[in-house]
Amino acid sequence: MDDRIHEHAAVLVDWSARVEAGDDVVMSVSEGTHDLAVAVAEKIGERGANLVTTYGSAELNRAYLRAHDGEFDDDPDHELALFEESDVVLSLGGGRNTAAQIDVPGEVRGAYSKARERTREARMDTDWVSTVHPTRSLAQQAGMSYEAYQEFVYDAVLRDWEALADEMSEMKEILDEGSEVHLRSQDTDLTMSIEGRTAVNSTASVADDSHNLPSGEVFTAPQATTGEVRFDVPMTIRGTRIEDVWLEFDDGEVVDYNAARNSEVIGELLDTDEGARRLGELGIGMNRGIDRPTDNILFDEKMAETVHLALGRAYDACLPDGESGNDSAIHTDLITDVSDDSTLAVDGEIIQRNGTFRWEDGFEG
Amino acid sequence: MDDRIHEHAAVLVDWSARVEAGDDVVMSVSEGTHDLAVAVAEKIGERGANLVTTYGSAELNRAYLRAHDGEFDDDPDHELALFEESDVVLSLGGGRNTAAQIDVPGEVRGAYSKARERTREARMDTDWVSTVHPTRSLAQQAGMSYEAYQEFVYDAVLRDWEALADEMSEMKEILDEGSEVHLRSQDTDLTMSIEGRTAVNSTASVADDSHNLPSGEVFTAPQATTGEVRFDVPMTIRGTRIEDVWLEFDDGEVVDYNAARNSEVIGELLDTDEGARRLGELGIGMNRGIDRPTDNILFDEKMAETVHLALGRAYDACLPDGESGNDSAIHTDLITDVSDDSTLAVDGEIIQRNGTFRWEDGFEG
């Protein structure tokens, strides 16, 4: 087995999930992720934790969902009990075909998901971590060879996470103390208020309430957004490829939009509900292992030299205690490249220019 | 997908497990059984039952067990809760290497198994069914090509189970009313008492308390066995190939033994405990879809024109209410071919001669 698979397993179990002796762990294994699953099982055994492994097969889910009449029982006892009694849930994403469930009607998927609300909450109450094993299917989605995609994934996952966490702390401090963010780039001139908001360090560790591996972003919840922004990193939303989305905001709400390709998908998104026209997240990508978009949001939004904004729901962790943020059924990230002719400023002070942070070599204030 | 896989799934879900709307089902998927798992998930969806799928990977188990220090927690909460809240457990056997766990020390396997006693009981309290998907690894174990092995498995599984169940009822009636069984064949002349014992129809359906698919045997618990018997169907016991075991009994106990190959394994078995020297089971193979040994006990013991005897523990279902049978840590089946120069008689009346039952065409009383 590739050494990098063992290293990935070690980061997942020790840095991300902090698995300890006696923990009850559920590991969900997708198609194509067997090798990583074996390496993770070994680590969990070493830690003296207890393991139940579930099979998260997209083809199996598709067969089940298409055959079902759509009247799903609420939170089946056995599934709910499994997550209620678990301490840690590790999800190994991968799969053999990213389109495997494309012919399951949306309303069936929605009904299934809705019937599992308590189960999902029980799962979210654990120290859960989602990661990705490089599969050929994901390489294809990224438009990359399998070998090159493996390199890419391990560059993103096998970081010096402690050093990156320190760097992110610096960014969090700036955002927590700041009142106004100003983002400037091509077709982009946007101001947002972050007064009273709390930034979250996404360090890929449950110790920081961060649940994705790889991670490497600092995010907060902006409001009163005004100005325009161009998202030049292409992405797939609801199965459709979107390019060069442009949004104009006035006092927190989208007032105009266009896109170079499939702009109607953006229109549908904005019409979801009231919250869909406002921003729920401002995120700053800081993972220098991620150097290109791969059409996978788990990676793209952490890419160094990018900033992303999400339409829809905000995370409670960013808001004052007891407040809930920008209620919406959606949370859709859009990404802009800030590597060239760009500045990110907080309260008038430039903290990133052309992709370089002010604490990095080569920063030109 | 091969139509036979869908038929297999239908037999498993409808005939064997009797899955109904609202049932909480666990399906355990081995390596190499993905296609059957997808077909079974479809059937479970059709029935409106709820599904949790676990990954029963031998390679994963090996990695976990070898890495663990061997001090296993008793019945982890999450695993116990999963089975306690389940109505049905379907295990899809298969795998990619029957030797995958051969280098896990026996004491580690034993300790793991011992720490899961309540979990195992909870699983046995469900309507559980074990079946097998034809994999290349099992074909290899059987010494067969993959194509031929697929034919073999589907011949065994896709029976007219209702007709076979009727036939087995006839055999059960004979055994329930009988007092003494006499088995005669080459090197075999054995009498057993079955007075007061109850035969079990292994119809591959939980409705008859039968939990293997395929099945097709009628078995009871004999005692006071006297005489000799030659088991000429070869098999693998504890990883060792055994051929032509011969046992001599006196008043229920083995008093002499030999084998053409690896007879020391039989010696070790007999020395396990007191119950290991007595028979726990007399079984009569009645599945005419199984026409050759394949070194897999799930199939071999149901083979038509064979009789098997198990050293060790008896099943409570065969004994008078409240009695427990021949306590032993082992239950090891040994099989004898009765297709030629053989008779099976109950209370002096021949019910099978040269493999043909008395209700079948060609029977020569």
XYZ file of C-alpha atoms in Angstrom:
730
model
C 0.000 0.000 0.000
C 1.124 3.546 -0.882
C 2.744 5.114 2.217
C 0.703 8.235 1.655
C -2.475 6.262 2.396
C -1.105 5.356 5.834
C -0.108 8.995 6.418
C -3.579 10.150 5.391
C -5.127 7.675 7.853
C -2.857 8.926 10.648
C -3.808 12.580 10.023
C -7.507 11.649 9.930
C -7.495 9.581 13.124
C -5.008 11.574 15.218
C -5.045 15.209 14.060
C -8.610 15.482 12.746
C -10.813 13.147 14.801
C -8.585 12.812 17.919
C -9.656 9.186 18.346
C -8.911 7.770 21.805
C -9.055 4.358 23.469
C -12.629 3.271 24.099
C -14.183 5.642 21.544
C -17.089 4.152 19.578
C -16.220 4.954 15.972
C -18.362 4.615 12.848
C -16.419 4.655 9.584
C -18.414 5.106 6.378
C -16.673 3.598 3.357
C -17.585 4.699 -0.179
C -16.997 2.629 -3.266
C -13.362 2.814 -4.300
C -12.009 3.776 -0.863
C -11.152 0.285 0.408
C -7.402 0.915 0.759
C -7.858 4.032 2.876
C -10.491 2.190 4.942
C -8.002 -0.585 5.719
C -5.352 1.951 6.747
C -7.830 3.832 8.955
C -9.048 0.581 10.556
C -5.434 -0.178 11.449
C -5.030 3.223 13.136
C -8.308 2.812 15.018
C -7.150 -0.598 16.193
C -3.840 0.912 17.369
C -5.738 3.528 19.377
C -7.839 0.822 21.061
C -11.127 2.299 19.823
C -14.214 0.308 18.744
C -15.193 0.175 15.088
C -18.409 -0.270 13.108
C -17.920 0.172 9.363
C -20.796 1.199 7.113
C -20.905 0.990 3.316
C -21.758 4.343 1.761
C -22.313 3.180 -1.788
C -23.919 5.649 -4.187
C -25.081 2.813 -6.479
C -26.691 1.014 -3.566
C -28.402 4.201 -2.361
C -29.684 4.822 -5.865
C -31.194 1.323 -6.121
C -32.832 1.660 -2.704
C -34.213 5.146 -3.288
C -35.571 4.454 -6.773
C -37.342 1.300 -5.602
C -38.909 2.943 -2.539
C -42.362 4.525 -2.795
C -40.985 7.712 -1.210
C -42.950 7.494 2.060
C -39.907 7.054 4.291
C -40.179 6.177 7.986
C -38.848 8.943 10.231
C -35.450 8.184 11.757
C -35.347 4.351 11.778
C -34.503 3.111 15.282
C -31.434 1.090 14.317
C -29.777 3.871 12.338
C -30.592 6.522 14.964
C -29.297 4.304 17.784
C -26.036 3.667 15.926
C -25.236 7.395 15.702
C -26.629 8.293 19.133
C -24.230 5.803 20.704
C -21.210 6.857 18.614
C -18.403 9.197 19.636
C -16.752 9.631 16.243
C -17.998 9.327 12.648
C -15.434 9.200 9.840
C -16.703 9.483 6.255
C -14.390 8.358 3.474
C -15.655 9.946 0.278
C -14.565 8.744 -3.112
C -16.864 6.681 -5.262
C -16.632 5.328 -8.760
C -19.007 7.686 -10.575
C -19.908 11.177 -9.409
C -23.121 10.908 -11.462
C -24.208 7.624 -9.833
C -27.343 9.089 -8.261
C -28.210 11.603 -10.974
C -31.394 9.703 -11.927
C -32.877 9.657 -8.425
C -35.701 12.216 -8.472
C -34.896 15.273 -6.361
C -38.129 14.966 -4.354
C -37.233 11.389 -3.353
C -33.777 12.504 -2.183
C -35.401 15.374 -0.330
C -37.997 13.147 1.360
C -35.302 10.663 2.429
C -33.152 13.441 3.847
C -36.108 15.066 5.634
C -37.076 11.751 7.271
C -33.587 11.555 8.800
C -33.391 14.856 10.648
C -32.765 13.433 14.132
C -30.323 10.880 12.717
C -28.390 13.693 11.045
C -28.380 15.709 14.264
C -27.107 12.690 16.210
C -24.342 12.304 13.636
C -23.464 16.020 13.851
C -23.271 15.712 17.653
C -20.324 13.326 17.292
C -16.735 14.261 16.480
C -17.373 13.706 12.766
C -14.834 14.204 9.996
C -15.298 13.914 6.229
C -12.367 13.213 3.975
C -11.766 12.031 0.422
C -9.754 9.147 -0.999
C -8.397 9.894 -4.479
C -10.427 7.732 -6.866
C -10.396 7.651 -10.652
C -13.893 9.076 -10.679
C -12.808 12.162 -8.736
C -9.715 12.484 -10.945
C -12.053 12.528 -13.942
C -14.279 15.167 -12.295
C -11.142 17.258 -11.775
C -10.028 16.738 -15.375
C -6.795 15.146 -14.176
C -4.893 11.911 -14.621
C -5.155 9.470 -11.713
C -1.484 9.845 -10.772
C -1.614 13.629 -10.845
C -4.855 13.656 -8.859
C -3.317 11.449 -6.168
C -0.434 13.934 -5.864
C -2.935 16.751 -5.649
C -5.025 15.138 -2.875
C -2.020 14.195 -0.747
C -0.517 17.686 -1.155
C -3.782 19.043 0.226
C -4.168 16.512 3.059
C -0.598 15.921 4.238
C 0.126 19.446 5.503
C 1.938 20.640 8.585
C -1.430 21.233 10.215
C -0.055 22.772 13.405
C 1.861 25.415 11.456
C -1.163 26.140 9.272
C -3.396 26.386 12.366
C -1.026 29.030 13.804
C -1.216 31.043 10.591
C -4.998 30.796 10.601
C -5.091 32.083 14.190
C -3.433 35.248 12.966
C -6.127 35.694 10.322
C -8.892 34.938 12.821
C -7.565 37.638 15.167
C -7.658 40.216 12.390
C -11.230 39.317 11.431
C -12.480 39.121 15.019
C -11.123 42.603 15.784
C -12.174 44.092 12.452
C -15.409 45.847 11.447
C -15.319 46.114 7.681
C -13.847 43.937 4.919
C -13.061 45.350 1.507
C -12.397 42.968 -1.397
C -11.053 44.400 -4.660
C -10.175 42.513 -7.840
C -11.184 42.401 -11.525
C -14.913 43.306 -11.719
C -14.904 43.150 -7.927
C -15.307 45.966 -5.429
C -17.170 44.760 -2.376
C -17.523 45.929 1.224
C -18.990 43.801 4.012
C -19.550 44.435 7.700
C -18.113 41.836 10.111
C -18.748 43.893 13.259
C -19.520 41.631 16.218
C -18.939 38.463 14.206
C -16.573 35.641 15.162
C -14.265 33.957 12.662
C -13.794 30.175 12.656
C -10.425 28.541 12.058
C -11.026 25.567 9.860
C -7.978 23.550 10.902
C -9.283 20.083 9.876
C -9.548 19.156 13.543
C -12.578 18.549 15.750
C -10.578 20.320 18.464
C -11.379 23.541 16.545
C -14.866 22.398 15.543
C -13.558 21.827 11.999
C -14.855 18.698 10.272
C -13.296 18.466 6.823
C -9.970 16.967 5.853
C -8.413 18.726 3.997
C -9.371 22.068 5.385
C -7.467 25.339 5.603
C -9.780 28.321 5.502
C -10.875 31.014 7.929
C -14.488 32.050 7.605
C -16.943 34.449 9.165
C -20.491 35.671 8.516
C -20.637 39.054 6.746
C -23.627 41.394 6.492
C -24.684 44.629 4.830
C -22.711 43.648 1.728
C -22.515 46.357 -0.929
C -20.866 46.443 -4.343
C -20.054 43.913 -7.081
C -18.090 40.674 -7.266
C -16.973 38.331 -10.063
C -16.480 34.618 -9.230
C -13.977 33.431 -11.830
C -13.375 29.917 -10.472
C -15.768 27.635 -12.407
C -17.853 25.099 -10.479
C -20.689 22.615 -10.795
C -23.913 23.557 -9.014
C -26.833 21.104 -9.054
C -25.144 19.115 -11.792
C -24.638 22.162 -14.035
C -21.329 23.790 -14.900
C -21.351 27.489 -13.989
C -18.780 30.033 -15.179
C -17.989 33.627 -14.264
C -20.905 34.424 -11.989
C -21.226 38.173 -11.296
C -23.341 39.533 -8.429
C -24.236 43.059 -7.424
C -25.235 43.743 -3.807
C -26.976 46.652 -2.151
C -27.255 46.754 1.647
C -26.790 42.989 1.976
C -29.075 41.817 -0.863
C -28.309 40.680 -4.392
C -29.877 43.237 -6.749
C -28.415 42.058 -10.061
C -26.595 38.996 -11.422
C -25.240 37.376 -14.563
C -22.953 34.497 -15.593
C -21.014 33.558 -18.703
C -22.648 30.124 -18.690
C -25.928 28.804 -17.220
C -26.880 31.982 -15.391
C -30.434 30.601 -14.938
C -29.104 28.254 -12.227
C -28.013 31.335 -10.247
C -31.481 32.821 -10.751
C -33.086 29.668 -9.337
C -30.729 29.693 -6.364
C -31.504 33.323 -5.552
C -35.245 32.580 -5.716
C -35.055 29.732 -3.171
C -36.018 31.934 -0.223
C -35.295 35.347 1.292
C -31.994 34.252 2.852
C -30.722 32.988 -0.499
C -30.208 36.596 -1.679
C -27.897 37.386 1.241
C -24.409 36.153 2.096
C -23.972 33.549 4.834
C -20.210 33.237 4.643
C -17.007 35.019 3.764
C -14.177 32.466 3.588
C -10.475 32.938 2.938
C -8.634 29.986 1.380
C -5.285 29.285 3.066
C -4.286 25.736 2.054
C -1.231 26.148 -0.196
C -1.373 22.415 -0.996
C -4.448 23.176 -3.093
C -3.214 25.031 -6.166
C -6.013 24.548 -8.670
C -9.769 24.057 -8.777
C -10.887 20.418 -9.114
C -14.664 20.910 -9.191
C -14.986 19.562 -5.651
C -16.052 22.126 -3.071
C -14.289 20.255 -0.237
C -11.012 21.276 -1.931
C -11.850 24.345 -4.024
C -12.991 26.568 -1.157
C -9.733 25.967 0.751
C -7.530 26.812 -2.237
C -4.790 29.306 -1.445
C -5.116 32.713 -3.165
C -8.905 32.513 -3.342
C -11.778 34.056 -1.400
C -15.242 32.525 -1.368
C -18.644 33.843 -0.498
C -21.677 31.677 0.203
C -25.246 32.610 -0.612
C -27.673 31.447 2.098
C -27.388 30.072 5.593
C -24.660 31.317 7.981
C -22.948 29.167 10.626
C -24.079 29.876 14.194
C -20.472 29.715 15.379
C -19.813 33.051 13.607
C -22.673 34.881 15.328
C -23.143 36.338 18.814
C -24.316 33.721 21.332
C -27.920 32.761 20.868
C -28.285 34.398 17.446
C -29.010 32.264 14.399
C -27.743 33.355 11.054
C -29.482 34.216 7.805
C -32.005 31.395 7.685
C -32.072 29.689 4.269
C -32.423 26.255 2.691
C -29.238 26.832 0.695
C -25.581 27.429 1.412
C -23.842 27.709 -1.950
C -20.191 28.714 -2.140
C -18.854 30.811 -5.014
C -15.121 31.349 -5.428
C -12.999 34.201 -6.727
C -9.319 34.088 -7.620
C -7.331 36.776 -5.762
C -3.853 35.848 -7.014
C -3.531 38.815 -9.352
C -4.422 42.526 -9.200
C -6.375 41.979 -5.966
C -6.434 43.238 -2.406
C -8.241 42.136 0.724
C -8.412 44.812 3.401
C -9.826 44.940 6.910
C -10.666 48.380 8.302
C -8.554 49.947 5.575
C -5.471 47.871 6.223
C -4.407 45.515 3.427
C -3.901 41.993 4.743
C -3.544 40.171 1.401
C -2.261 41.516 -1.894
C -2.158 39.405 -5.076
C -2.578 36.248 -2.994
C 0.223 36.954 -0.528
C -0.674 37.541 3.128
C 1.039 40.322 5.010
C 2.964 37.856 7.194
C 4.349 35.998 4.167
C 7.575 36.634 2.296
C 7.068 38.839 -0.730
C 4.126 40.776 0.663
C 3.985 44.289 -0.785
C 1.922 46.421 1.565
C -26.595 -6.961 -14.127
C -27.041 -10.741 -14.425
C -30.772 -11.571 -13.943
C -29.802 -14.316 -11.533
C -28.473 -11.705 -9.107
C -31.905 -10.064 -8.993
C -33.543 -13.489 -8.494
C -31.103 -14.269 -5.690
C -31.975 -10.950 -4.024
C -35.701 -11.693 -4.317
C -35.327 -15.144 -2.717
C -33.210 -13.662 0.092
C -35.557 -10.776 0.906
C -38.931 -12.451 0.326
C -38.567 -16.211 0.912
C -35.686 -16.238 3.405
C -35.909 -13.059 5.503
C -39.612 -12.203 4.927
C -38.799 -8.494 4.945
C -41.856 -6.268 5.447
C -42.608 -2.537 5.318
C -41.135 -0.720 8.296
C -38.599 -3.438 9.151
C -35.230 -2.121 10.290
C -32.749 -4.083 8.178
C -28.956 -4.329 8.485
C -27.180 -5.659 5.398
C -23.547 -6.699 5.790
C -21.620 -6.462 2.518
C -18.366 -8.398 2.031
C -15.704 -7.459 -0.452
C -16.702 -8.578 -3.932
C -20.453 -8.677 -3.255
C -21.353 -5.170 -4.427
C -23.660 -6.306 -7.253
C -25.754 -8.539 -5.008
C -25.851 -5.738 -2.397
C -27.289 -3.326 -4.978
C -29.951 -5.868 -6.012
C -30.873 -6.558 -2.366
C -31.054 -2.811 -1.591
C -33.509 -2.457 -4.467
C -35.731 -5.217 -3.040
C -35.582 -3.715 0.450
C -36.585 -0.360 -1.018
C -39.508 -2.007 -2.844
C -40.707 -3.541 0.426
C -40.580 -0.140 2.165
C -38.120 -1.333 4.816
C -35.298 0.751 6.354
C -31.692 -0.036 5.511
C -28.308 0.356 7.205
C -25.469 -1.252 5.251
C -22.276 -2.390 6.978
C -18.986 -3.288 5.303
C -17.824 -6.761 6.313
C -14.350 -6.625 4.860
C -11.920 -9.369 5.869
C -8.913 -7.175 4.990
C -10.249 -4.347 7.122
C -10.932 -6.696 10.048
C -7.428 -8.094 9.742
C -5.856 -4.618 9.865
C -7.972 -3.649 12.883
C -7.377 -6.870 14.813
C -3.626 -7.003 14.199
C -3.179 -3.386 15.278
C -5.249 -3.760 18.462
C -3.552 -4.716 21.732
C -6.137 -7.469 22.217
C -7.865 -5.971 25.260
C -11.218 -5.427 23.568
C -14.050 -3.471 25.181
C -17.094 -5.638 25.872
C -19.972 -5.057 23.461
C -19.377 -1.467 22.278
C -22.566 0.589 22.752
C -22.946 1.688 19.137
C -22.609 -1.801 17.677
C -24.867 -3.378 20.317
C -27.531 -0.688 19.833
C -27.501 -1.196 16.066
C -28.345 -4.897 16.389
C -30.702 -4.495 19.361
C -32.822 -2.109 17.307
C -32.775 -4.235 14.133
C -35.454 -6.622 12.905
C -33.518 -8.314 10.121
C -29.779 -8.880 9.487
C -28.695 -10.025 6.017
C -25.077 -11.134 5.568
C -23.699 -11.302 2.051
C -20.649 -13.546 2.144
C -18.120 -13.587 -0.653
C -14.778 -11.889 -0.265
C -11.701 -11.705 -2.427
C -9.380 -14.025 -0.524
C -10.501 -16.799 1.801
C -7.090 -16.598 3.507
C -7.357 -12.839 4.172
C -7.351 -13.209 7.963
C -5.053 -16.219 8.224
C -2.304 -14.168 9.913
C -4.496 -12.839 12.712
C -3.453 -14.765 15.837
C -6.161 -17.166 17.000
C -6.177 -15.724 20.525
C -6.863 -12.217 19.168
C -9.780 -13.518 17.099
C -11.015 -15.387 20.148
C -10.758 -12.351 22.435
C -12.597 -10.166 19.913
C -15.356 -12.724 19.544
C -15.648 -13.201 23.312
C -15.974 -9.447 23.888
C -19.008 -9.404 21.584
C -21.244 -12.004 23.214
C -24.259 -9.735 23.807
C -23.860 -8.190 20.362
C -23.909 -11.653 18.829
C -26.986 -12.589 20.843
C -28.761 -9.416 19.746
C -27.913 -10.279 16.146
C -29.180 -13.866 16.592
C -32.445 -12.493 18.039
C -33.227 -10.854 14.689
C -34.520 -12.590 11.574
C -30.962 -13.064 10.303
C -30.001 -14.795 7.061
C -26.530 -15.553 5.691
C -25.997 -16.073 1.990
C -23.097 -16.111 -0.457
C -22.417 -14.155 -3.624
C -20.291 -16.133 -6.108
C -16.866 -14.448 -6.089
C -13.663 -15.514 -7.836
C -12.131 -16.257 -4.460
C -14.860 -18.766 -3.600
C -14.607 -20.252 -7.096
C -10.890 -20.779 -6.446
C -11.622 -22.379 -3.058
C -14.008 -24.738 -4.854
C -11.438 -25.514 -7.570
C -13.812 -24.229 -10.233
C -13.837 -21.642 -12.989
C -15.748 -18.445 -12.200
C -18.458 -19.146 -14.768
C -18.993 -22.695 -13.570
C -19.034 -21.577 -9.948
C -21.699 -18.957 -10.686
C -23.850 -21.703 -12.263
C -23.256 -23.849 -9.223
C -24.261 -21.150 -6.695
C -27.419 -20.166 -8.562
C -28.447 -23.810 -8.986
C -28.192 -24.107 -5.214
C -29.941 -20.838 -4.358
C -32.651 -20.534 -7.028
C -34.699 -23.602 -6.042
C -38.431 -24.120 -5.828
C -38.192 -23.628 -2.080
C -41.856 -24.337 -1.372
C -41.660 -27.736 -3.081
C -38.404 -28.544 -1.287
C -39.933 -27.467 2.044
C -42.816 -29.929 1.456
C -40.354 -32.722 0.771
C -38.402 -31.864 3.902
C -41.614 -31.959 5.962
C -41.975 -35.597 4.947
C -38.461 -36.337 6.182
C -39.042 -34.430 9.408
C -42.165 -36.454 10.114
C -40.234 -39.709 9.722
C -37.445 -38.539 12.046
C -39.820 -37.067 14.645
C -41.770 -40.328 14.875
C -38.679 -42.558 14.705
C -36.510 -43.935 17.502
C -33.412 -45.323 15.815
C -31.447 -44.347 12.707
C -29.200 -46.853 10.937
C -26.671 -45.579 8.398
C -24.850 -48.117 6.235
C -22.275 -47.455 3.516
C -18.625 -48.256 2.696
C -16.747 -48.535 6.042
C -19.927 -47.249 7.657
C -22.326 -49.083 9.944
C -23.745 -46.735 12.514
C -26.809 -46.695 14.765
C -28.060 -43.621 16.616
C -30.996 -43.015 18.927
C -33.292 -40.099 18.036
C -35.996 -40.998 20.562
C -37.716 -37.843 21.870
C -35.735 -35.582 19.560
C -37.263 -33.051 17.139
C -36.004 -32.626 13.584
C -35.576 -29.162 12.063
C -36.484 -28.380 8.455
C -33.786 -26.153 7.116
C -35.860 -24.464 4.414
C -33.734 -21.310 4.048
C -36.545 -19.297 5.636
C -36.754 -17.554 8.996
C -40.379 -18.759 9.043
C -38.901 -22.217 9.798
C -36.089 -20.838 11.981
C -33.658 -21.573 9.121
C -31.007 -18.921 8.533
C -28.839 -20.004 5.598
C -29.454 -19.440 1.918
C -28.988 -21.896 0.299
C -30.239 -24.476 2.699
C -31.959 -27.792 2.123
C -31.231 -30.227 4.941
C -33.199 -31.855 7.723
C -31.280 -32.296 10.958
C -31.783 -33.663 14.425
C -29.660 -34.385 17.495
C -28.680 -38.058 17.835
C -27.394 -39.836 20.946
C -26.025 -43.186 22.045
C -24.221 -43.510 18.703
C -22.560 -46.890 18.148
C -20.520 -48.278 15.237
C -18.191 -46.859 12.604
C -18.446 -44.214 9.905
C -16.221 -43.024 7.029
C -16.517 -39.379 5.893
C -15.371 -39.457 2.282
C -16.199 -35.848 1.340
C -12.967 -33.860 1.834
C -13.078 -30.556 3.714
C -10.970 -27.826 5.250
C -11.013 -27.644 9.034
C -9.092 -24.854 10.770
C -7.281 -24.097 7.540
C -6.160 -27.699 7.027
C -7.383 -30.041 4.313
C -8.788 -33.250 5.822
C -9.539 -36.424 3.877
C -11.340 -39.678 4.656
C -11.928 -39.258 8.370
C -13.019 -42.516 10.048
C -14.619 -42.570 13.494
C -15.627 -45.435 15.749
C -18.298 -44.832 18.380
C -19.335 -46.765 21.467
C -22.414 -45.695 23.413
C -22.257 -42.133 22.057
C -18.520 -41.504 22.365
C -15.708 -41.608 19.828
C -13.389 -44.464 20.854
C -11.124 -44.585 17.802
C -10.344 -42.427 14.756
C -8.093 -42.056 11.756
C -7.869 -40.052 8.508
C -6.049 -40.416 5.203
C -4.621 -36.911 5.623
C -3.967 -34.678 8.646
C -5.608 -36.961 11.184
C -3.950 -34.925 13.992
C -6.492 -32.133 13.381
C -9.245 -34.622 14.252
C -7.358 -35.579 17.386
C -7.162 -31.930 18.454
C -10.867 -31.466 17.784
C -11.800 -34.514 19.866
C -9.651 -33.230 22.741
C -11.402 -29.820 22.864
C -13.794 -30.855 25.644
C -16.049 -33.718 26.702
C -18.836 -32.793 24.288
C -16.423 -32.814 21.350
C -16.298 -36.641 21.446
C -20.072 -36.914 21.021
C -22.344 -36.082 18.089
C -24.412 -32.902 18.183
C -26.096 -33.309 14.811
C -27.284 -35.799 12.238
C -28.133 -33.951 9.025
C -29.529 -35.204 5.734
C -28.623 -33.212 2.608
C -31.615 -32.633 0.331
C -30.649 -29.779 -1.999
C -30.360 -31.352 -5.475
C -28.979 -28.053 -6.805
C -25.775 -28.869 -4.917
C -24.132 -31.728 -6.762
C -20.500 -31.519 -5.678
C -18.417 -30.463 -2.694
C -16.927 -26.960 -2.956
C -15.045 -26.783 0.349
C -17.636 -24.415 1.797
C -19.720 -25.871 4.594
C -22.687 -23.584 3.819
C -23.093 -25.596 0.607
C -21.443 -28.953 1.277
C -23.661 -29.999 4.183
C -26.816 -29.442 2.106
C -25.559 -31.500 -0.840
C -28.074 -34.071 -2.069
C -27.049 -37.724 -1.564
C -24.947 -36.945 1.500
C -25.402 -37.315 5.229
C -23.404 -35.273 7.735
C -22.649 -35.669 11.385
C -21.332 -32.905 13.627
C -19.000 -33.399 16.555
C -19.863 -31.106 19.441
C -22.722 -28.821 20.358
C -26.340 -29.744 19.515
C -29.065 -27.239 18.600
C -31.617 -26.635 21.366
C -34.431 -26.764 18.793
C -33.842 -30.519 18.430
C -34.186 -31.236 22.153
C -37.143 -31.471 24.518
C -38.211 -28.054 25.858
C -35.807 -26.684 28.433
C -33.059 -29.220 27.701
C -29.745 -28.008 26.341
C -27.741 -30.226 24.072
C -24.256 -31.695 24.339
C -22.384 -28.665 25.586
C -19.167 -28.082 23.631
C -17.074 -25.248 22.225
C -17.072 -26.919 18.806
C -19.629 -27.895 16.202
C -17.727 -29.460 13.320
C -19.586 -31.080 10.450
C -18.203 -34.134 8.654
C -19.833 -35.405 5.481
C -20.310 -38.840 3.946
C -21.415 -39.617 0.410
C -24.440 -41.937 0.346
C -24.994 -42.015 -3.421
C -23.707 -45.559 -3.850
C -24.050 -48.853 -1.947
C -25.691 -47.034 0.972
C -28.881 -47.142 2.989
C -30.421 -44.864 5.568
C -33.067 -46.571 7.683
C -35.338 -45.390 10.487
C -36.702 -48.065 12.842
C -35.727 -50.718 10.308
C -37.473 -49.091 7.359
C -35.229 -47.890 4.535
C -35.978 -44.256 3.645
C -33.024 -43.615 1.331
C -31.105 -46.103 -0.824
C -28.112 -45.053 -2.939
C -29.098 -41.426 -2.617
C -32.731 -41.833 -3.668
C -35.470 -41.154 -1.095
C -38.421 -43.492 -0.893
C -40.796 -40.817 -2.266
C -38.641 -40.238 -5.331
C -38.789 -41.923 -8.731
C -36.363 -44.840 -9.002
C -36.389 -45.714 -5.308
C -35.720 -49.410 -4.794
C -37.039 -50.382 -1.384
